[in-house]
Short mmCIF file of C-alpha atoms in Angstrom, two decimals:
data_model
loop_
_atom_site.label_atom_id
_atom_site.label_comp_id
_atom_site.label_asym_id
_atom_site.label_seq_id
_atom_site.Cartn_x
_atom_site.Cartn_y
_atom_site.Cartn_z
CA UNK R 1462 129.66 80.72 3.28
CA UNK R 1463 127.91 77.91 0.99
CA UNK R 1464 126.58 75.85 3.81
CA UNK R 1465 124.93 78.72 5.01
CA UNK R 1466 123.33 80.21 2.01
CA UNK R 1467 120.15 76.96 1.61
CA UNK R 1468 119.78 78.72 4.66
CA UNK R 1469 117.87 82.56 3.92
CA UNK R 1470 115.33 80.49 1.55
CA UNK R 1471 114.71 77.99 4.09
CA UNK R 1472 114.01 81.11 7.19
CA UNK R 1473 111.92 83.03 3.78
CA UNK R 1474 110.03 80.04 3.24
CA UNK R 1475 109.59 79.41 7.43
CA UNK R 1476 108.22 83.08 7.82
CA UNK R 1477 105.64 81.78 4.82
CA UNK R 1478 104.54 79.47 6.28
CA UNK R 1479 103.98 81.39 9.67
CA UNK R 1480 102.24 83.94 7.70
CA UNK R 1481 99.32 81.68 5.63
CA UNK R 1482 98.76 79.91 8.62
CA UNK R 1483 97.94 83.15 10.63
CA UNK R 1484 96.06 84.85 8.48
CA UNK R 1485 94.11 81.25 7.77
CA UNK R 1486 93.26 81.54 11.15
CA UNK R 1487 91.62 85.15 11.66
CA UNK R 1488 90.80 84.91 8.87
CA UNK R 1489 86.94 83.31 9.47
CA UNK R 1490 85.84 86.31 11.72
CA UNK R 1491 82.51 86.85 9.71
CA UNK R 1492 81.83 82.92 9.95
CA UNK R 1493 81.19 83.32 13.59
CA UNK R 1494 77.99 86.17 13.23
CA UNK R 1495 75.80 82.93 15.18
CA UNK R 1496 77.68 83.78 18.28
CA UNK R 1497 75.84 87.33 17.14
CA UNK R 1498 73.02 87.59 16.45
CA UNK R 1499 71.00 85.93 19.83
CA UNK R 1500 72.34 89.49 20.92
CA UNK R 1501 71.44 91.34 17.87
CA UNK R 1502 68.09 89.81 17.84
CA UNK R 1503 67.54 90.49 21.63
CA UNK R 1504 68.90 93.58 22.42
CA UNK R 1505 69.01 95.49 18.57
CA UNK R 1506 65.38 94.55 18.30
CA UNK R 1507 66.69 92.95 14.91
CA UNK R 1508 63.78 90.40 12.97
CA UNK R 1509 64.91 87.53 11.18
CA UNK R 1510 65.13 89.40 7.73
CA UNK R 1511 67.57 91.86 8.94
CA UNK R 1512 70.20 89.52 10.71
CA UNK R 1513 69.83 87.66 7.69
CA UNK R 1514 70.42 90.27 4.81
CA UNK R 1515 73.23 91.26 7.75
CA UNK R 1516 74.57 87.99 7.52
CA UNK R 1517 74.59 87.33 3.42
CA UNK R 1518 76.50 91.23 3.21
CA UNK R 1519 79.35 88.75 4.27
CA UNK R 1520 79.28 86.22 3.35
CA UNK R 1521 78.30 87.94 -0.13
CA UNK R 1522 81.25 90.15 0.83
CA UNK R 1523 82.91 87.33 -0.23
CA UNK R 1524 81.82 86.80 -3.66
CA UNK R 1525 82.10 90.33 -5.51
CA UNK R 1526 85.42 91.25 -5.98
CA UNK R 1527 86.96 87.69 -5.63
CA UNK R 1528 87.73 87.33 -9.83
CA UNK R 1529 89.36 90.89 -9.14
CA UNK R 1530 91.24 88.77 -6.02
CA UNK R 1531 92.17 86.25 -8.26
CA UNK R 1532 93.55 89.04 -10.55
CA UNK R 1533 95.74 90.62 -8.51
CA UNK R 1534 97.52 87.50 -7.33
CA UNK R 1535 98.87 86.17 -10.62
CA UNK R 1536 99.80 89.93 -10.74
CA UNK R 1537 101.09 91.12 -7.93
CA UNK R 1538 101.43 88.57 -5.50
CA UNK R 1539 99.53 86.89 -2.12
CA UNK R 1540 101.01 89.92 -0.86
CA UNK R 1541 98.47 92.70 -2.28
CA UNK R 1542 96.15 91.00 -1.46
CA UNK R 1543 96.84 90.21 2.36
CA UNK R 1544 97.62 94.48 2.43
CA UNK R 1545 94.15 94.71 0.73
CA UNK R 1546 92.90 92.58 3.92
CA UNK R 1547 94.01 94.01 6.53
CA UNK R 1548 92.90 97.49 6.24
CA UNK R 1549 89.37 95.56 5.78
CA UNK R 1550 89.50 93.86 8.36
CA UNK R 1551 90.02 96.60 10.96
CA UNK R 1552 87.82 99.29 9.60
CA UNK R 1553 85.17 96.83 9.28
CA UNK R 1554 85.13 95.08 12.46
CA UNK R 1555 86.30 98.71 14.07
CA UNK R 1556 83.12 100.59 12.61
CA UNK R 1557 80.19 97.19 13.72
CA UNK R 1558 81.72 97.78 17.55
CA UNK R 1559 81.73 101.54 17.61
CA UNK R 1560 78.07 100.95 15.97
CA UNK R 1561 76.89 98.61 18.32
CA UNK R 1562 78.42 100.30 21.26
CA UNK R 1563 76.70 103.56 20.62
CA UNK R 1564 73.02 102.11 20.23
CA UNK R 1565 70.74 102.04 23.34
CA UNK R 1566 69.96 98.44 24.83
CA UNK R 1567 66.62 100.12 25.64
CA UNK R 1568 65.35 100.55 22.22
CA UNK R 1569 61.44 99.31 21.58
CA UNK R 1570 62.02 99.23 17.91
CA UNK R 1571 65.53 98.62 15.96
CA UNK R 1572 67.15 101.77 14.21
CA UNK R 1573 66.73 101.45 10.28
CA UNK R 1574 70.32 103.73 10.00
CA UNK R 1575 71.92 100.88 12.59
CA UNK R 1576 71.14 98.45 10.13
CA UNK R 1577 72.01 100.39 7.24
CA UNK R 1578 75.50 100.58 9.33
CA UNK R 1579 76.08 97.09 9.58
CA UNK R 1580 75.27 95.47 7.05
CA UNK R 1581 78.03 97.82 5.15
CA UNK R 1582 80.36 96.78 7.65
CA UNK R 1583 79.90 93.60 7.63
CA UNK R 1584 80.04 93.44 3.91
CA UNK R 1585 83.49 94.84 4.30
CA UNK R 1586 84.33 92.58 7.15
CA UNK R 1587 82.93 89.63 3.56
CA UNK R 1588 85.56 91.71 1.02
CA UNK R 1589 88.59 91.40 3.19
CA UNK R 1590 87.75 87.32 3.76
CA UNK R 1591 87.89 86.88 -0.01
CA UNK R 1592 91.15 88.77 0.02
CA UNK R 1593 92.98 86.75 2.61
CA UNK R 1594 91.64 83.58 1.53
CA UNK R 1595 93.28 84.11 -1.40
CA UNK R 1596 96.11 85.71 -0.24
CA UNK R 1597 97.16 81.83 2.24
CA UNK R 1598 95.47 79.62 -0.31
CA UNK R 1599 97.75 80.35 -3.68
CA UNK R 1600 100.89 81.57 -1.04
CA UNK R 1601 100.36 77.80 -0.09
CA UNK R 1602 99.89 76.48 -3.75
CA UNK R 1603 102.35 78.16 -5.02
CA UNK R 1604 104.42 77.50 -2.90
CA UNK R 1605 104.63 73.91 -2.90
CA UNK R 1606 103.30 73.24 -6.74
CA UNK R 1607 104.03 69.48 -6.68
CA UNK R 1608 101.44 68.77 -3.53
CA UNK R 1609 98.72 71.51 -4.63
CA UNK R 1610 96.22 69.29 -3.23
CA UNK R 1611 97.93 69.11 0.06
CA UNK R 1612 98.66 72.58 0.46
CA UNK R 1613 95.49 73.93 -0.57
CA UNK R 1614 93.76 71.27 1.91
CA UNK R 1615 96.43 72.26 4.45
CA UNK R 1616 96.28 75.95 4.60
CA UNK R 1617 92.16 75.60 4.07
CA UNK R 1618 92.15 73.85 6.93
CA UNK R 1619 93.32 76.64 9.05
CA UNK R 1620 90.87 79.09 7.89
CA UNK R 1621 87.64 76.10 8.43
CA UNK R 1622 89.48 75.55 12.15
CA UNK R 1623 89.55 79.59 12.41
CA UNK R 1624 85.44 79.92 13.47
CA UNK R 1625 86.48 76.48 16.14
CA UNK R 1626 89.37 79.60 17.66
CA UNK R 1627 87.41 82.55 17.03
CA UNK R 1628 84.44 81.58 19.11
CA UNK R 1629 86.93 79.44 22.10
CA UNK R 1630 88.57 83.15 21.71
CA UNK R 1631 84.63 84.60 22.15
CA UNK R 1632 84.26 82.07 24.92
CA UNK R 1633 87.02 82.00 27.25
CA UNK R 1634 87.33 85.93 27.45
CA UNK R 1635 85.00 88.02 25.86
CA UNK R 1636 81.90 86.27 27.66
CA UNK R 1637 79.92 86.84 30.82
CA UNK R 1638 78.25 83.95 32.39
CA UNK R 1639 75.27 85.87 33.17
CA UNK R 1640 75.40 88.04 29.96
CA UNK R 1641 76.78 86.48 27.77
CA UNK R 1642 79.21 87.68 25.23
CA UNK R 1643 80.37 91.08 24.78
CA UNK R 1644 79.81 91.75 21.10
CA UNK R 1645 81.63 94.78 21.24
CA UNK R 1646 84.88 93.92 22.79
CA UNK R 1647 85.24 90.55 20.88
CA UNK R 1648 84.69 93.02 17.31
CA UNK R 1649 87.27 95.56 18.77
CA UNK R 1650 89.80 92.05 19.09
CA UNK R 1651 88.84 91.10 15.62
CA UNK R 1652 90.24 94.35 14.83
CA UNK R 1653 92.89 95.04 16.02
CA UNK R 1654 94.37 91.13 15.55
CA UNK R 1655 93.29 90.21 11.98
CA UNK R 1656 94.96 93.44 10.86
CA UNK R 1657 97.69 93.46 12.42
CA UNK R 1658 98.19 89.63 11.18
CA UNK R 1659 97.65 90.54 7.75
CA UNK R 1660 99.63 93.32 7.27
CA UNK R 1661 102.59 91.28 8.45
CA UNK R 1662 101.53 89.41 5.96
CA UNK R 1663 102.35 91.95 2.71
CA UNK R 1664 105.76 91.17 4.02
CA UNK R 1665 106.27 87.41 4.70
CA UNK R 1666 104.56 87.43 1.74
CA UNK R 1667 106.46 88.30 -1.15
CA UNK R 1668 107.35 85.29 -3.49
CA UNK R 1669 109.53 84.27 -5.96
CA UNK R 1670 109.01 84.68 -9.37
CA UNK R 1671 108.67 80.50 -9.38
CA UNK R 1672 109.42 77.94 -7.66
CA UNK R 1673 111.46 75.18 -7.54
CA UNK R 1674 111.46 71.75 -5.23
CA UNK R 1675 114.48 69.56 -5.30
CA UNK R 1676 112.74 66.49 -5.30
CA UNK R 1677 111.45 67.75 -8.62
CA UNK R 1678 115.04 68.17 -10.27
CA UNK R 1679 114.96 65.55 -12.32
CA UNK R 1680 111.64 66.03 -14.23
CA UNK R 1681 113.12 69.08 -15.49
CA UNK R 1682 116.67 67.16 -16.66
CA UNK R 1683 114.65 64.96 -18.74
CA UNK R 1684 114.58 65.37 -22.57
CA UNK R 1685 111.78 64.96 -24.47
CA UNK R 1686 112.84 63.28 -28.03
CA UNK R 1687 110.40 64.65 -30.27
CA UNK R 1688 108.64 61.87 -32.07
CA UNK R 1689 107.58 61.63 -27.84
CA UNK R 1690 106.10 64.89 -27.61
CA UNK R 1691 102.56 63.39 -26.68
CA UNK R 1692 101.62 60.69 -24.45
CA UNK R 1693 105.17 59.68 -24.30
CA UNK R 1694 107.22 62.79 -22.17
CA UNK R 1695 108.83 61.69 -19.19
CA UNK R 1696 109.28 58.52 -20.87
CA UNK R 1697 112.34 57.13 -18.63
CA UNK R 1698 112.57 55.47 -15.10
CA UNK R 1699 109.02 55.87 -14.57
CA UNK R 1700 107.90 53.15 -17.86
CA UNK R 1701 108.83 50.22 -16.20
CA UNK R 1702 106.67 51.30 -13.33
CA UNK R 1703 102.90 50.47 -15.08
CA UNK R 1704 104.69 48.65 -18.38
CA UNK R 1705 101.16 47.09 -18.92
CA UNK R 1706 98.56 49.75 -17.47
CA UNK R 1707 98.33 52.85 -19.92
CA UNK R 1708 94.96 53.97 -18.51
CA UNK R 1709 96.16 53.50 -15.09
CA UNK R 1710 97.58 57.08 -15.58
CA UNK R 1711 96.79 60.56 -15.49
CA UNK R 1712 96.01 61.97 -18.86
CA UNK R 1713 98.25 64.87 -19.60
CA UNK R 1714 95.98 66.54 -21.99
CA UNK R 1715 97.00 69.46 -23.18
CA UNK R 1716 95.35 73.03 -21.70
CA UNK R 1717 94.74 76.85 -23.04
CA UNK R 1718 96.89 79.18 -20.78
CA UNK R 1719 96.16 82.03 -21.71
CA UNK R 1720 92.35 81.74 -22.28
CA UNK R 1721 90.19 84.84 -22.00
CA UNK R 1722 87.67 84.98 -19.79
CA UNK R 1723 85.12 84.79 -22.75
CA UNK R 1724 86.83 81.89 -22.94
CA UNK R 1725 86.06 80.53 -19.66
CA UNK R 1726 82.49 81.28 -19.94
CA UNK R 1727 82.03 79.60 -23.29
CA UNK R 1728 83.27 76.34 -21.68
CA UNK R 1729 79.40 74.09 -21.17
CA UNK R 1730 81.69 72.88 -18.55
CA UNK R 1731 82.13 75.39 -16.31
CA UNK R 1732 79.07 76.35 -16.53
CA UNK R 1733 78.07 72.19 -15.15
CA UNK R 1734 80.99 72.86 -12.47
CA UNK R 1735 79.59 76.24 -11.31
CA UNK R 1736 76.17 74.61 -10.66
CA UNK R 1737 77.35 72.43 -8.95
CA UNK R 1738 79.23 74.28 -6.30
CA UNK R 1739 75.86 77.01 -6.81
CA UNK R 1740 73.45 74.45 -5.04
CA UNK R 1741 76.70 72.54 -2.67
CA UNK R 1742 77.91 76.08 -1.33
CA UNK R 1743 74.62 78.19 -1.76
CA UNK R 1744 73.45 75.71 1.05
CA UNK R 1745 75.93 75.27 3.07
CA UNK R 1746 76.63 78.66 3.94
CA UNK R 1747 72.69 79.06 4.42
CA UNK R 1748 73.54 76.96 7.17
CA UNK R 1749 76.86 78.77 8.57
CA UNK R 1750 74.78 82.21 8.58
CA UNK R 1751 71.49 81.08 10.44
CA UNK R 1752 72.40 78.02 12.42
CA UNK R 1753 72.00 80.76 15.50
CA UNK R 1754 68.40 80.94 14.95
CA UNK R 1755 68.17 77.45 14.43
CA UNK R 1756 68.88 76.71 17.46
CA UNK R 1757 66.87 79.25 19.00
CA UNK R 1758 64.08 77.28 16.91
CA UNK R 1759 64.23 73.77 19.26
CA UNK R 1760 64.00 73.71 22.89
CA UNK R 1761 67.21 72.91 24.60
CA UNK R 1762 68.20 69.39 26.51
CA UNK R 1763 66.58 71.14 29.80
CA UNK R 1764 62.98 72.41 28.77
CA UNK R 1765 60.33 71.02 26.60
CA UNK R 1766 59.78 74.18 23.39
CA UNK R 1767 61.85 76.60 21.70
CA UNK R 1768 62.22 79.28 23.41
CA UNK R 1769 63.11 82.84 21.78
CA UNK R 1770 65.12 84.59 25.06
CA UNK R 1771 68.34 84.45 25.79
CA UNK R 1772 69.34 83.02 28.42
CA UNK R 1773 73.22 80.88 29.03
CA UNK R 1774 72.53 77.91 27.69
CA UNK R 1775 71.25 79.22 24.52
CA UNK R 1776 74.44 81.37 24.10
CA UNK R 1777 76.09 77.77 24.64
CA UNK R 1778 74.22 75.92 22.49
CA UNK R 1779 75.18 77.81 19.53
CA UNK R 1780 78.86 77.99 20.09
CA UNK R 1781 78.97 74.26 20.45
CA UNK R 1782 77.42 73.93 17.02
CA UNK R 1783 79.84 76.88 15.80
CA UNK R 1784 82.62 74.58 16.28
CA UNK R 1785 80.88 71.68 15.92
CA UNK R 1786 80.96 73.80 11.84
CA UNK R 1787 84.47 74.37 12.07
CA UNK R 1788 86.51 71.57 12.69
CA UNK R 1789 84.17 69.61 10.79
CA UNK R 1790 85.20 72.01 8.35
CA UNK R 1791 88.99 71.35 9.19
CA UNK R 1792 89.37 67.97 9.89
CA UNK R 1793 88.09 67.58 6.27
CA UNK R 1794 90.03 70.07 4.39
CA UNK R 1795 93.40 68.09 6.30
CA UNK R 1796 91.50 64.39 4.64
CA UNK R 1797 90.40 65.36 1.22
CA UNK R 1798 93.38 67.00 0.03
CA UNK R 1799 95.79 64.74 0.42
CA UNK R 1800 93.64 61.90 -0.10
CA UNK R 1801 92.16 64.01 -3.68
CA UNK R 1802 96.25 63.99 -4.23
CA UNK R 1803 96.70 59.67 -3.70
CA UNK R 1804 94.36 58.65 -5.45
CA UNK R 1805 92.79 61.38 -8.13
CA UNK R 1806 96.29 63.06 -9.17
CA UNK R 1807 95.80 65.65 -11.65
CA UNK R 1808 97.31 66.28 -15.21
CA UNK R 1809 98.85 69.39 -13.67
CA UNK R 1810 102.18 71.10 -14.80
CA UNK R 1811 105.67 72.04 -13.42
CA UNK R 1812 107.39 75.51 -13.23
CA UNK R 1813 109.86 73.86 -15.29
CA UNK R 1814 107.27 71.93 -18.02
CA UNK R 1815 107.44 68.68 -17.00
CA UNK R 1816 103.89 67.11 -16.71
CA UNK R 1817 102.70 65.09 -13.21
CA UNK R 1818 102.11 61.33 -14.13
CA UNK R 1819 100.83 59.32 -11.34
CA UNK R 1820 98.79 56.32 -11.08
CA UNK R 1821 94.94 57.43 -11.12
CA UNK R 1822 92.47 55.58 -9.05
CA UNK R 1823 89.58 57.46 -9.22
CA UNK R 1824 87.80 60.71 -10.55
CA UNK R 1825 88.16 63.91 -8.52
CA UNK R 1826 84.92 64.73 -9.53
CA UNK R 1827 83.74 62.04 -7.22
CA UNK R 1828 85.02 64.30 -4.22
CA UNK R 1829 82.09 66.69 -5.65
CA UNK R 1830 79.70 63.59 -5.83
CA UNK R 1831 80.01 62.48 -2.49
CA UNK R 1832 79.73 66.19 -1.48
CA UNK R 1833 76.13 65.94 -2.49
CA UNK R 1834 74.98 62.83 -1.95
CA UNK R 1835 76.27 63.65 2.49
CA UNK R 1836 74.26 67.41 1.94
CA UNK R 1837 71.19 65.10 0.29
CA UNK R 1838 71.67 62.88 3.72
CA UNK R 1839 72.11 65.65 6.18
CA UNK R 1840 69.28 67.38 5.26
CA UNK R 1841 66.93 64.57 5.33
CA UNK R 1842 68.04 63.04 8.69
CA UNK R 1843 67.91 67.05 9.88
CA UNK R 1844 64.22 66.37 8.49
CA UNK R 1845 63.54 62.69 10.14
CA UNK R 1846 65.76 62.57 13.26
CA UNK R 1847 66.50 66.10 14.70
CA UNK R 1848 65.01 67.00 17.90
CA UNK R 1849 65.87 69.53 20.30
CA UNK R 1850 69.48 71.37 20.01
CA UNK R 1851 71.05 68.12 20.99
CA UNK R 1852 70.74 66.64 17.97
CA UNK R 1853 71.80 69.69 15.97
CA UNK R 1854 74.92 68.42 15.37
CA UNK R 1855 74.12 65.57 12.40
CA UNK R 1856 73.84 69.07 11.05
CA UNK R 1857 76.72 70.82 11.89
CA UNK R 1858 78.83 68.19 11.16
CA UNK R 1859 77.67 67.51 8.07
CA UNK R 1860 77.43 70.50 6.74
CA UNK R 1861 81.19 71.30 7.53
CA UNK R 1862 82.84 68.71 6.00
CA UNK R 1863 80.63 68.94 2.08
CA UNK R 1864 81.47 72.60 2.91
CA UNK R 1865 85.63 71.70 3.41
CA UNK R 1866 85.83 69.05 0.69
CA UNK R 1867 83.92 70.96 -1.87
CA UNK R 1868 86.90 74.48 -1.19
CA UNK R 1869 89.18 71.87 -1.00
CA UNK R 1870 88.87 69.68 -4.29
CA UNK R 1871 87.76 73.24 -5.88
CA UNK R 1872 91.13 74.71 -6.67
CA UNK R 1873 93.20 71.30 -8.27
CA UNK R 1874 90.40 70.29 -11.02
CA UNK R 1875 90.16 74.40 -12.01
CA UNK R 1876 94.25 74.00 -12.19
CA UNK R 1877 93.97 70.94 -14.00
CA UNK R 1878 91.05 71.34 -16.43
CA UNK R 1879 91.85 75.86 -17.28
CA UNK R 1880 95.83 75.74 -16.83
CA UNK R 1881 97.44 77.56 -14.42
CA UNK R 1882 98.77 81.34 -16.43
CA UNK R 1883 95.24 82.34 -14.99
CA UNK R 1884 94.07 80.14 -12.08
CA UNK R 1885 94.11 83.19 -9.81
CA UNK R 1886 90.70 84.88 -12.32
CA UNK R 1887 89.17 81.62 -12.87
CA UNK R 1888 89.37 80.19 -9.11
CA UNK R 1889 87.46 84.02 -8.70
CA UNK R 1890 85.28 83.68 -11.01
CA UNK R 1891 84.17 80.61 -10.13
CA UNK R 1892 83.22 81.82 -6.42
CA UNK R 1893 80.45 84.09 -8.02
CA UNK R 1894 78.47 80.62 -8.08
CA UNK R 1895 78.55 80.62 -4.21
CA UNK R 1896 77.41 84.68 -4.29
CA UNK R 1897 74.34 83.99 -6.55
CA UNK R 1898 73.20 80.36 -4.45
CA UNK R 1899 73.79 81.63 -1.15
CA UNK R 1900 71.52 84.93 -1.23
CA UNK R 1901 69.16 82.47 -2.95
CA UNK R 1902 68.92 79.84 0.30
CA UNK R 1903 69.21 82.05 2.85
CA UNK R 1904 66.57 84.20 2.40
CA UNK R 1905 64.54 81.43 1.17
CA UNK R 1906 64.87 80.36 4.90
CA UNK R 1907 64.58 83.86 6.28
CA UNK R 1908 60.73 84.53 5.11
CA UNK R 1909 60.15 80.94 5.39
CA UNK R 1910 61.06 81.38 9.26
CA UNK R 1911 58.93 84.91 9.22
CA UNK R 1912 55.90 83.11 8.04
CA UNK R 1913 56.41 81.14 11.43
CA UNK R 1914 57.26 83.54 14.38
CA UNK R 1915 54.23 85.27 14.51
CA UNK R 1916 54.72 88.53 14.86
CA UNK R 1917 57.55 88.14 17.51
CA UNK R 1918 60.82 88.29 15.88
CA UNK R 1919 62.68 85.31 15.82
CA UNK R 1920 60.29 82.22 14.71
CA UNK R 1921 60.43 78.67 17.40
CA UNK R 1922 60.01 75.30 16.14
CA UNK R 1923 60.37 73.03 13.47
CA UNK R 1924 58.52 74.76 11.17
CA UNK R 1925 60.54 77.74 10.61
CA UNK R 1926 63.08 75.70 8.62
CA UNK R 1927 61.44 72.80 7.88
CA UNK R 1928 60.41 73.46 4.22
CA UNK R 1929 63.60 75.36 3.57
CA UNK R 1930 65.65 71.93 3.91
CA UNK R 1931 63.39 69.91 1.61
CA UNK R 1932 64.22 72.15 -0.98
CA UNK R 1933 67.45 71.47 0.24
CA UNK R 1934 67.77 67.54 -0.22
CA UNK R 1935 65.96 67.84 -4.15
CA UNK R 1936 68.97 70.40 -5.20
CA UNK R 1937 71.14 68.75 -3.92
CA UNK R 1938 70.42 65.55 -5.83
CA UNK R 1939 70.12 67.87 -8.73
CA UNK R 1940 73.94 69.47 -8.33
CA UNK R 1941 74.89 64.70 -7.56
CA UNK R 1942 72.71 64.46 -11.20
CA UNK R 1943 74.88 67.15 -12.74
CA UNK R 1944 78.36 65.57 -11.52
CA UNK R 1945 77.78 62.85 -12.35
CA UNK R 1946 78.00 64.48 -15.95
CA UNK R 1947 81.44 66.35 -15.15
CA UNK R 1948 82.49 62.88 -13.69
CA UNK R 1949 82.19 61.79 -17.47
CA UNK R 1950 82.81 64.37 -19.42
CA UNK R 1951 86.61 64.27 -17.38
CA UNK R 1952 87.15 60.74 -17.60
CA UNK R 1953 90.67 60.49 -17.59
CA UNK R 1954 91.58 64.47 -16.89
CA UNK R 1955 91.32 65.17 -12.99
#
């Protein structure tokens, strides 16, 4: 009996990990919109601003209720957000597929009612994405609190892999070599599978109130001296390792665990971080949303000019860029999380109350600074180097790395600076930053593209996006400067 008692918690943890992985892998349906946009533009006669509005409804649908989703996590746990995501995915993708199926292919002008319905449906799918994201991210973080960087990096890496996985499914099972992607059947598949997986997650993500890994037990048994409360906590067997380099350790800075949302908003450093996130993620999501029409604007390997008409090679080129974005985002999350845990261990507190203090090499904010510089370099390369669809891998890979790294670093920064008690709420509030940045950059792209389209619907040529990405270069350098200021402010803390 006693020998079997540890099996149940291990089995429960195994089921939790399976649901974390499944939720993450099926949560990225809205990021496959570039696969849908050519068909929507050519068969439903939707214009670039209309396409941008639909995809923005999904991208921005992730953010309006993110603080609420975080509060649900703090109060009830990941199972509740997984259940909500199940209902939203099934309804959003299902109604989107139904609206397309009842619209004739031979219409001469876009239907305003269909446009509004598609926008609302994609908003629901985007809202489901944020509830799904919170379910697997916080389930992973709370299940492995001593390795929050690895846990968040691995789980969000699968989320980054989701568009790659779904685009592979779309091209393998729902794409005809002549007619291209069957949008209706693919969206029906998303409605059924994403809804079912998240419904099962509502049962598997019921976590215990505290998680105390056995590897952390020695820290709970270390008594704190009354005279050593500040600066010498845990000053036992770890002290001889670095006796002459106290600055090599992370400074454990007290945080206000019960601070209100108003206290967070009064902190100017929060607004600095929000500015970085707004610019970085807003620019990246503009690329993610519009990579399909960027492909259409450029000549293919066998042509001399871009084409606004559908052909199988264009569909394949778009699918390739979606997969590159997904793969780059996935690898960056897998690498940046563990690397940040090693070179930039956060000053956090475990459930037993003992602080984690390990050798600190560089500030975790440095990852944000590097991401902003890479973003500026990627956009500059697009302007100077990219001449055809074959060169777009520079944009896709660079954007994917920046996107994945930023999202991986954010949770550990928030928990380290503003505490764990309201971690979900604080993370949700910060995600309002891309809620502002994404529409700014996306509509900038849309209207500049429409201005050069010449009334043809889909713009062709480099001028469709040249001004947009030069503006993106400038804002990326602004975000880099702000991150350097935070690096100095948070020296020794993260």
